[in-house]
mmCIF file of C-alpha atoms in Angstrom:
data_model
loop_
_atom_site.group_PDB
_atom_site.id
_atom_site.type_symbol
_atom_site.label_atom_id
_atom_site.label_comp_id
_atom_site.label_asym_id
_atom_site.label_seq_id
_atom_site.Cartn_x
_atom_site.Cartn_y
_atom_site.Cartn_z
ATOM 1 C CA MET J 696 150.515 100.000 121.083
ATOM 2 C CA GLU J 697 150.015 102.353 118.558
ATOM 3 C CA ILE J 698 153.399 104.189 118.168
ATOM 4 C CA ARG J 699 155.073 107.183 115.949
ATOM 5 C CA LYS J 700 158.648 106.962 115.264
ATOM 6 C CA GLU J 701 160.150 110.098 113.126
ATOM 7 C CA PRO J 702 163.879 108.929 111.668
ATOM 8 C CA GLY J 703 164.831 110.679 108.743
ATOM 9 C CA SER J 704 165.841 111.811 105.470
ATOM 10 C CA VAL J 705 165.155 111.806 101.425
ATOM 11 C CA SER J 706 166.994 111.464 98.993
ATOM 12 C CA ARG J 707 166.321 111.782 94.761
ATOM 13 C CA HIS J 708 165.798 108.242 93.133
ATOM 14 C CA SER J 709 166.150 107.956 89.151
ATOM 15 C CA VAL J 710 163.086 105.592 87.667
ATOM 16 C CA ALA J 711 163.974 102.243 86.313
ATOM 17 C CA ARG J 712 162.033 100.547 84.120
ATOM 18 C CA GLU J 713 161.498 97.941 87.265
ATOM 19 C CA ASP J 714 160.118 101.286 88.977
ATOM 20 C CA MET J 715 157.907 101.764 86.701
ATOM 21 C CA ILE J 716 156.389 98.233 87.085
ATOM 22 C CA LEU J 717 156.032 98.328 90.576
ATOM 23 C CA ILE J 718 154.598 102.118 90.515
ATOM 24 C CA ASN J 719 151.841 100.834 88.313
ATOM 25 C CA ARG J 720 150.760 98.555 89.981
ATOM 26 C CA LEU J 721 149.653 100.817 92.852
ATOM 27 C CA SER J 722 148.370 103.530 90.324
ATOM 28 C CA LYS J 723 144.560 103.363 88.471
ATOM 29 C CA THR J 724 146.036 104.528 84.727
ATOM 30 C CA GLU J 725 149.740 103.870 82.969
ATOM 31 C CA LEU J 726 152.176 106.444 83.885
ATOM 32 C CA THR J 727 155.277 107.462 82.493
ATOM 33 C CA PRO J 728 158.723 108.711 84.117
ATOM 34 C CA ASP J 729 158.214 112.055 82.968
ATOM 35 C CA GLN J 730 154.996 111.752 85.088
ATOM 36 C CA ILE J 731 156.075 111.484 88.265
ATOM 37 C CA TYR J 732 158.569 111.784 90.882
ATOM 38 C CA THR J 733 160.443 109.513 92.502
ATOM 39 C CA PHE J 734 162.794 110.061 95.882
ATOM 40 C CA ALA J 735 163.789 107.889 98.899
ATOM 41 C CA ILE J 736 163.362 107.411 102.198
ATOM 42 C CA ARG J 737 164.864 106.685 105.615
ATOM 43 C CA LEU J 738 161.841 105.437 107.297
ATOM 44 C CA CYS J 739 162.783 103.975 110.374
ATOM 45 C CA ASP J 740 166.228 102.281 111.701
ATOM 46 C CA ASN J 741 167.385 99.808 114.353
ATOM 47 C CA GLU J 742 169.216 102.233 117.148
ATOM 48 C CA ILE J 743 167.404 103.475 120.048
ATOM 49 C CA ASP J 744 165.619 106.846 119.244
ATOM 50 C CA ARG J 745 164.917 110.263 121.574
ATOM 51 C CA ASP J 746 161.729 107.774 123.442
ATOM 52 C CA TRP J 747 164.495 105.547 124.652
ATOM 53 C CA GLU J 748 163.058 102.647 121.909
ATOM 54 C CA ARG J 749 163.814 100.657 119.341
ATOM 55 C CA PHE J 750 162.911 98.087 116.491
ATOM 56 C CA ASP J 751 165.003 94.965 116.628
ATOM 57 C CA GLU J 752 165.749 93.317 113.316
ATOM 58 C CA GLU J 753 163.014 91.238 112.901
ATOM 59 C CA ALA J 754 160.318 94.186 113.110
ATOM 60 C CA LEU J 755 162.425 96.274 110.373
ATOM 61 C CA GLU J 756 161.894 93.423 108.243
ATOM 62 C CA ALA J 757 158.045 92.912 109.602
ATOM 63 C CA LEU J 758 157.060 96.863 108.351
ATOM 64 C CA SER J 759 159.194 96.497 105.582
ATOM 65 C CA ARG J 760 156.391 94.526 104.106
ATOM 66 C CA LEU J 761 153.686 96.631 105.736
ATOM 67 C CA PHE J 762 154.703 100.016 104.481
ATOM 68 C CA VAL J 763 154.536 99.383 101.038
ATOM 69 C CA GLY J 764 151.586 100.871 99.231
ATOM 70 C CA LYS J 765 151.282 103.510 102.277
ATOM 71 C CA SER J 766 150.387 107.204 101.821
ATOM 72 C CA GLY J 767 152.751 109.896 102.549
ATOM 73 C CA ILE J 768 151.211 113.163 104.689
ATOM 74 C CA PHE J 769 151.846 116.022 106.873
ATOM 75 C CA ASP J 770 152.339 115.784 110.496
ATOM 76 C CA HIS J 771 150.412 112.981 110.956
ATOM 77 C CA ASN J 772 147.072 114.431 109.598
ATOM 78 C CA TRP J 773 145.049 111.975 108.654
ATOM 79 C CA SER J 774 143.101 113.980 105.635
ATOM 80 C CA ALA J 775 142.745 112.835 102.143
ATOM 81 C CA GLU J 776 144.011 116.487 101.528
ATOM 82 C CA GLY J 777 147.511 115.527 102.556
ATOM 83 C CA GLN J 778 148.093 112.869 100.519
ATOM 84 C CA THR J 779 151.459 113.581 98.548
ATOM 85 C CA ALA J 780 153.160 110.895 97.624
ATOM 86 C CA ARG J 781 152.866 106.708 98.194
ATOM 87 C CA LEU J 782 155.894 104.243 98.707
ATOM 88 C CA TYR J 783 155.671 101.464 96.360
ATOM 89 C CA LYS J 784 159.022 99.873 97.548
ATOM 90 C CA THR J 785 160.782 99.146 100.640
ATOM 91 C CA GLU J 786 164.104 96.992 101.560
ATOM 92 C CA VAL J 787 166.034 96.835 104.694
ATOM 93 C CA CYS J 788 169.523 98.023 104.568
ATOM 94 C CA ARG J 789 172.557 97.156 106.571
ATOM 95 C CA GLU J 790 175.415 99.730 107.382
ATOM 96 C CA SER J 791 178.764 100.230 109.453
ATOM 97 C CA GLY J 792 179.210 100.531 112.794
ATOM 98 C CA LYS J 793 177.402 99.188 116.434
ATOM 99 C CA THR J 794 173.864 100.590 117.636
ATOM 100 C CA GLY J 795 173.726 101.613 121.301
ATOM 101 C CA ALA J 796 172.145 98.172 122.173
ATOM 102 C CA GLY J 797 174.936 96.949 120.450
ATOM 103 C CA ASP J 798 173.717 95.452 117.533
ATOM 104 C CA GLY J 799 174.590 96.345 114.018
ATOM 105 C CA CYS J 800 172.847 99.050 112.112
ATOM 106 C CA GLN J 801 170.333 98.517 110.074
ATOM 107 C CA TYR J 802 167.650 100.701 108.457
ATOM 108 C CA LEU J 803 164.475 100.089 106.143
ATOM 109 C CA LYS J 804 164.709 102.303 103.288
ATOM 110 C CA GLY J 805 161.403 103.454 101.076
ATOM 111 C CA TYR J 806 161.050 104.608 97.448
ATOM 112 C CA ALA J 807 158.301 106.917 97.437
ATOM 113 C CA TYR J 808 156.777 108.202 94.003
ATOM 114 C CA MET J 809 154.281 111.642 93.623
ATOM 115 C CA LEU J 810 152.394 113.085 90.270
ATOM 116 C CA ARG J 811 154.665 115.929 88.987
ATOM 117 C CA SER J 812 151.748 118.182 88.877
ATOM 118 C CA GLU J 813 151.289 121.935 89.850
ATOM 119 C CA LYS J 814 149.994 121.300 93.023
ATOM 120 C CA ASN J 815 153.079 119.369 94.158
ATOM 121 C CA GLU J 816 155.925 121.353 92.849
ATOM 122 C CA THR J 817 156.270 123.677 95.701
ATOM 123 C CA LEU J 818 157.014 120.443 97.755
ATOM 124 C CA ILE J 819 159.693 119.108 95.253
ATOM 125 C CA ASN J 820 161.273 122.262 95.126
ATOM 126 C CA GLU J 821 161.353 121.831 99.056
ATOM 127 C CA ILE J 822 162.628 118.669 98.989
ATOM 128 C CA GLU J 823 165.037 119.192 96.330
ATOM 129 C CA ALA J 824 166.125 122.108 98.637
ATOM 130 C CA GLY J 825 166.240 119.848 101.485
ATOM 131 C CA ILE J 826 163.923 121.956 103.294
ATOM 132 C CA LYS J 827 161.768 119.182 103.097
ATOM 133 C CA LYS J 828 163.788 116.322 105.039
ATOM 134 C CA GLU J 829 162.392 114.745 108.103
ATOM 135 C CA VAL J 830 159.960 111.838 107.981
ATOM 136 C CA SER J 831 158.282 110.154 111.025
ATOM 137 C CA VAL J 832 155.966 106.480 110.735
ATOM 138 C CA GLY J 833 152.715 106.035 112.330
ATOM 139 C CA CYS J 834 152.482 102.050 113.115
ATOM 140 C CA SER J 835 151.792 99.639 115.861
ATOM 141 C CA VAL J 836 153.154 97.220 117.387
ATOM 142 C CA ALA J 837 151.948 93.834 119.864
ATOM 143 C CA GLY J 838 154.508 94.625 122.598
ATOM 144 C CA ARG J 839 158.322 95.763 123.696
ATOM 145 C CA SER J 840 160.729 94.141 125.895
ATOM 146 C CA CYS J 841 162.786 96.281 128.574
ATOM 147 C CA SER J 842 166.436 96.146 128.369
ATOM 148 C CA ILE J 843 166.884 96.016 132.062
ATOM 149 C CA CYS J 844 164.481 93.159 133.003
ATOM 150 C CA GLY J 845 162.905 92.063 129.102
ATOM 151 C CA LYS J 846 159.348 92.758 130.170
ATOM 152 C CA ASP J 847 156.832 94.572 128.561
ATOM 153 C CA ARG J 848 155.440 96.447 131.223
ATOM 154 C CA CYS J 849 157.605 97.603 134.413
ATOM 155 C CA GLU J 850 158.940 100.362 136.839
ATOM 156 C CA HIS J 851 162.133 101.212 134.589
ATOM 157 C CA GLN J 852 162.610 104.070 132.760
ATOM 158 C CA GLY J 853 164.268 103.991 129.098
ATOM 159 C CA GLY J 854 167.181 106.398 129.488
ATOM 160 C CA LYS J 855 168.196 105.698 132.896
ATOM 161 C CA ARG J 856 171.221 102.819 134.075
ATOM 162 C CA TYR J 857 170.714 100.594 136.867
ATOM 163 C CA GLY J 858 173.991 98.483 137.244
ATOM 164 C CA GLY J 859 175.743 100.430 134.517
ATOM 165 C CA LYS J 860 173.424 98.902 132.016
ATOM 166 C CA LEU J 861 171.350 101.366 130.028
ATOM 167 C CA CYS J 862 167.652 100.837 130.008
ATOM 168 C CA PHE J 863 165.772 101.544 126.350
ATOM 169 C CA PHE J 864 162.384 99.138 125.251
ATOM 170 C CA THR J 865 162.668 97.245 121.860
ATOM 171 C CA LEU J 866 159.853 97.332 120.024
ATOM 172 C CA LYS J 867 158.243 93.907 118.648
ATOM 173 C CA GLU J 868 155.969 91.806 116.160
ATOM 174 C CA PRO J 869 154.305 95.206 114.083
ATOM 175 C CA THR J 870 150.861 94.724 112.782
ATOM 176 C CA ASP J 871 150.062 97.974 110.983
ATOM 177 C CA ALA J 872 151.638 100.314 109.102
ATOM 178 C CA TYR J 873 149.563 103.514 108.889
ATOM 179 C CA GLU J 874 151.352 106.411 107.162
ATOM 180 C CA TRP J 875 154.646 108.183 106.657
ATOM 181 C CA SER J 876 154.252 111.552 107.669
ATOM 182 C CA PHE J 877 156.869 115.105 107.417
ATOM 183 C CA VAL J 878 157.411 116.444 110.390
ATOM 184 C CA ALA J 879 159.833 118.933 111.921
ATOM 185 C CA VAL J 880 161.528 117.429 114.565
ATOM 186 C CA PRO J 881 161.550 113.226 114.096
ATOM 187 C CA ALA J 882 161.970 111.079 117.213
ATOM 188 C CA GLN J 883 164.642 108.786 115.495
ATOM 189 C CA ARG J 884 167.405 111.134 114.330
ATOM 190 C CA LYS J 885 168.709 109.616 111.027
ATOM 191 C CA ALA J 886 165.349 109.335 110.045
ATOM 192 C CA GLY J 887 164.292 111.264 106.697
ATOM 193 C CA VAL J 888 164.876 112.037 103.353
ATOM 194 C CA ILE J 889 168.099 110.168 102.088
ATOM 195 C CA LYS J 890 170.904 112.765 100.852
ATOM 196 C CA SER J 891 170.375 113.538 97.166
ATOM 197 C CA PHE J 892 171.969 110.886 94.729
ATOM 198 C CA ALA J 893 174.472 113.873 93.186
ATOM 199 C CA TYR J 894 177.479 112.137 95.435
ATOM 200 C CA GLU J 895 181.111 111.924 95.630
ATOM 201 C CA PRO J 896 182.144 108.826 93.814
ATOM 202 C CA GLY J 897 182.956 105.978 96.165
ATOM 203 C CA GLY J 898 181.871 108.428 98.912
ATOM 204 C CA ASP J 899 179.523 105.875 100.875
ATOM 205 C CA LEU J 900 182.457 103.320 100.296
ATOM 206 C CA LYS J 901 185.114 105.402 101.945
ATOM 207 C CA ARG J 902 182.799 106.135 105.030
ATOM 208 C CA ALA J 903 182.161 102.509 105.100
ATOM 209 C CA LEU J 904 185.994 101.777 105.112
ATOM 210 C CA SER J 905 187.435 104.226 107.211
ATOM 211 C CA ALA J 906 187.998 102.022 110.258
ATOM 212 C CA HIS J 907 189.999 100.027 107.667
ATOM 213 C CA PRO J 908 193.217 102.101 106.433
ATOM 214 C CA ASP J 909 194.533 99.596 104.161
ATOM 215 C CA CYS J 910 191.237 98.926 102.495
ATOM 216 C CA LEU J 911 190.915 102.576 102.430
ATOM 217 C CA ARG J 912 194.183 103.015 100.784
ATOM 218 C CA GLN J 913 193.175 99.952 98.212
ATOM 219 C CA LEU J 914 190.353 101.739 97.652
ATOM 220 C CA GLU J 915 192.326 105.086 96.693
ATOM 221 C CA ALA J 916 194.852 102.883 94.264
ATOM 222 C CA LEU J 917 191.941 101.635 92.255
ATOM 223 C CA GLU J 918 189.956 104.857 92.093
ATOM 224 C CA LYS J 919 193.776 106.222 90.587
ATOM 225 C CA GLU J 920 193.714 103.643 88.179
ATOM 226 C CA ALA J 921 190.068 104.197 86.819
ATOM 227 C CA GLN J 922 190.610 107.650 86.647
ATOM 228 C CA LEU J 923 193.868 106.498 84.122
ATOM 229 C CA GLY J 924 191.421 104.413 82.495
ATOM 230 C CA ARG J 925 188.947 106.941 81.974
ATOM 231 C CA SER J 926 191.289 109.590 80.602
ATOM 232 C CA TYR J 927 192.622 106.659 78.209
ATOM 233 C CA MET J 928 189.299 106.041 77.010
ATOM 234 C CA GLU J 929 188.260 109.872 76.736
ATOM 235 C CA ASN J 930 191.334 110.570 74.373
ATOM 236 C CA LEU J 931 190.707 107.064 72.209
ATOM 237 C CA ARG J 932 187.022 108.465 71.707
ATOM 238 C CA ARG J 933 188.168 112.595 70.681
ATOM 239 C CA GLU J 934 190.745 110.892 68.487
ATOM 240 C CA LEU J 935 187.814 108.798 67.007
ATOM 241 C CA VAL J 936 185.705 111.993 66.332
ATOM 242 C CA ARG J 937 188.652 114.014 64.677
ATOM 243 C CA LEU J 938 189.677 111.568 62.274
ATOM 244 C CA ALA J 939 185.969 111.393 61.145
ATOM 245 C CA GLY J 940 186.126 114.848 61.032
ATOM 246 C CA LEU J 941 188.464 115.081 58.692
ATOM 247 C CA THR J 942 187.818 112.493 56.445
ATOM 248 C CA GLU J 943 183.724 112.863 56.580
ATOM 249 C CA GLU J 944 182.709 116.297 55.543
ATOM 250 C CA THR J 945 179.440 115.708 55.777
ATOM 251 C CA MET J 946 178.776 114.368 58.867
ATOM 252 C CA ASP J 947 177.342 115.915 62.208
ATOM 253 C CA LEU J 948 180.321 115.697 64.509
ATOM 254 C CA LYS J 949 177.951 116.147 67.744
ATOM 255 C CA ILE J 950 175.708 112.989 67.138
ATOM 256 C CA PHE J 951 178.953 110.796 66.021
ATOM 257 C CA ALA J 952 180.663 111.832 68.993
ATOM 258 C CA ALA J 953 177.541 110.962 71.229
ATOM 259 C CA MET J 954 177.630 108.030 69.416
ATOM 260 C CA SER J 955 181.297 107.405 70.615
ATOM 261 C CA GLU J 956 180.491 107.764 74.270
ATOM 262 C CA LYS J 957 178.449 103.973 73.835
ATOM 263 C CA MET J 958 181.374 102.494 72.611
ATOM 264 C CA ASN J 959 183.843 100.220 74.180
ATOM 265 C CA GLU J 960 188.032 99.973 73.563
ATOM 266 C CA GLY J 961 187.999 97.172 71.273
ATOM 267 C CA GLU J 962 185.143 99.011 69.598
ATOM 268 C CA LEU J 963 187.050 102.885 69.636
ATOM 269 C CA LEU J 964 190.059 100.977 68.722
ATOM 270 C CA GLU J 965 188.852 99.908 65.429
ATOM 271 C CA MET J 966 186.708 102.589 63.915
ATOM 272 C CA THR J 967 190.038 104.294 65.165
ATOM 273 C CA ARG J 968 192.249 101.871 62.694
ATOM 274 C CA VAL J 969 189.211 102.120 60.175
ATOM 275 C CA TYR J 970 189.217 106.182 59.786
ATOM 276 C CA GLN J 971 193.020 106.006 59.924
ATOM 277 C CA ARG J 972 193.388 104.230 56.807
ATOM 278 C CA ARG J 973 191.311 106.782 55.452
ATOM 279 C CA MET J 974 192.905 109.188 56.032
ATOM 280 C CA ASP J 975 196.370 108.196 54.707
ATOM 281 C CA ALA J 976 195.093 107.547 51.845
ATOM 282 C CA MET J 977 193.085 110.984 51.367
ATOM 283 C CA TYR J 978 196.208 112.521 52.688
ATOM 284 C CA PRO J 979 199.381 110.197 51.419
ATOM 285 C CA PRO J 980 202.371 111.178 53.974
ATOM 286 C CA ALA J 981 204.669 113.788 51.755
ATOM 287 C CA PRO J 982 208.706 113.595 52.835
ATOM 288 C CA GLN J 983 210.101 117.157 53.857
ATOM 289 C CA LEU J 984 213.275 116.073 52.421
ATOM 290 C CA LYS J 985 213.753 113.751 49.746
ATOM 291 C CA ALA J 986 217.313 111.869 48.428
ATOM 292 C CA ARG J 987 219.116 113.457 45.835
ATOM 293 C CA GLY J 988 220.373 111.220 43.332
ATOM 294 C CA PRO J 989 223.537 110.570 42.093
ATOM 295 C CA VAL J 990 226.094 113.060 41.050
ATOM 296 C CA ALA J 991 228.991 112.149 39.253
ATOM 297 C CA CYS J 992 232.124 113.520 41.054
ATOM 298 C CA GLU J 993 233.524 115.964 38.084
ATOM 299 C CA ASP J 994 230.207 117.935 38.495
ATOM 300 C CA GLU J 995 230.682 118.373 42.328
ATOM 301 C CA ASP J 996 233.870 119.783 42.950
ATOM 302 C CA ARG J 997 233.703 121.614 39.548
ATOM 303 C CA ALA J 998 233.122 124.457 41.889
ATOM 304 C CA PHE J 999 236.412 124.709 43.544
ATOM 305 C CA LEU J 1000 238.093 124.379 40.397
ATOM 306 C CA ILE J 1001 240.376 127.639 39.088
#
């Protein structure tokens, strides 16, 4: 059974050393991070889609293995001219909530790369702008089962209720994955390019904990403490750079400030202590008020004598 599912979305992805190893296994020549553009895709999930079909957990795991190395094209047009990107890694991810079938939400996430070239510049800009976002997958499965009777072929119609139970079909045993495509309207409502990694710190975790107020309050308290810690470290760095600038006239403070960003608390405190001692030696503190020496009483009272 050949099927196409359009699940979702695309997001920017930072290239790590492990990513380059996987990418270069697929490329003919050794590529470098500055030669490629990478992004993450929500390929498909286990939610009931617009066709009243869904993948089960075993199907997502099988598709995860089948989609590695598959090309990205446009509108399922099987032409070499349309090949733009390739998946080099996939993983099955879990998220909060329940599907319409009653099980935990899961989705298949793919990581794709393309060359930074004049040909792909427009597409990269459209992905970054959120214009090219929705995607669809093309694959084949060995069968499906009806939620009402469990059969592959039956008279039940997806989307209708029988005895109060919704009819949908679970796709099982994927046998092949052909490609994934950028499309206009996906069958799976959430599929496509995942949102950019320019995100609100803790935003995903807050959404996951929204149903647990106590945990959410604990997270917010931890965020406040983390902000205090960041302010403390920033003050340490500023003081260290200030002392270094006063004691080392030839030092490039921009370079030194960049170096201080990589120091931990202990290193910052020790460096600050060293520069403070150097500062005290170069500019010893001089009190504004000095103690007077002993004065004879008769000299003190002479002004009052007539």
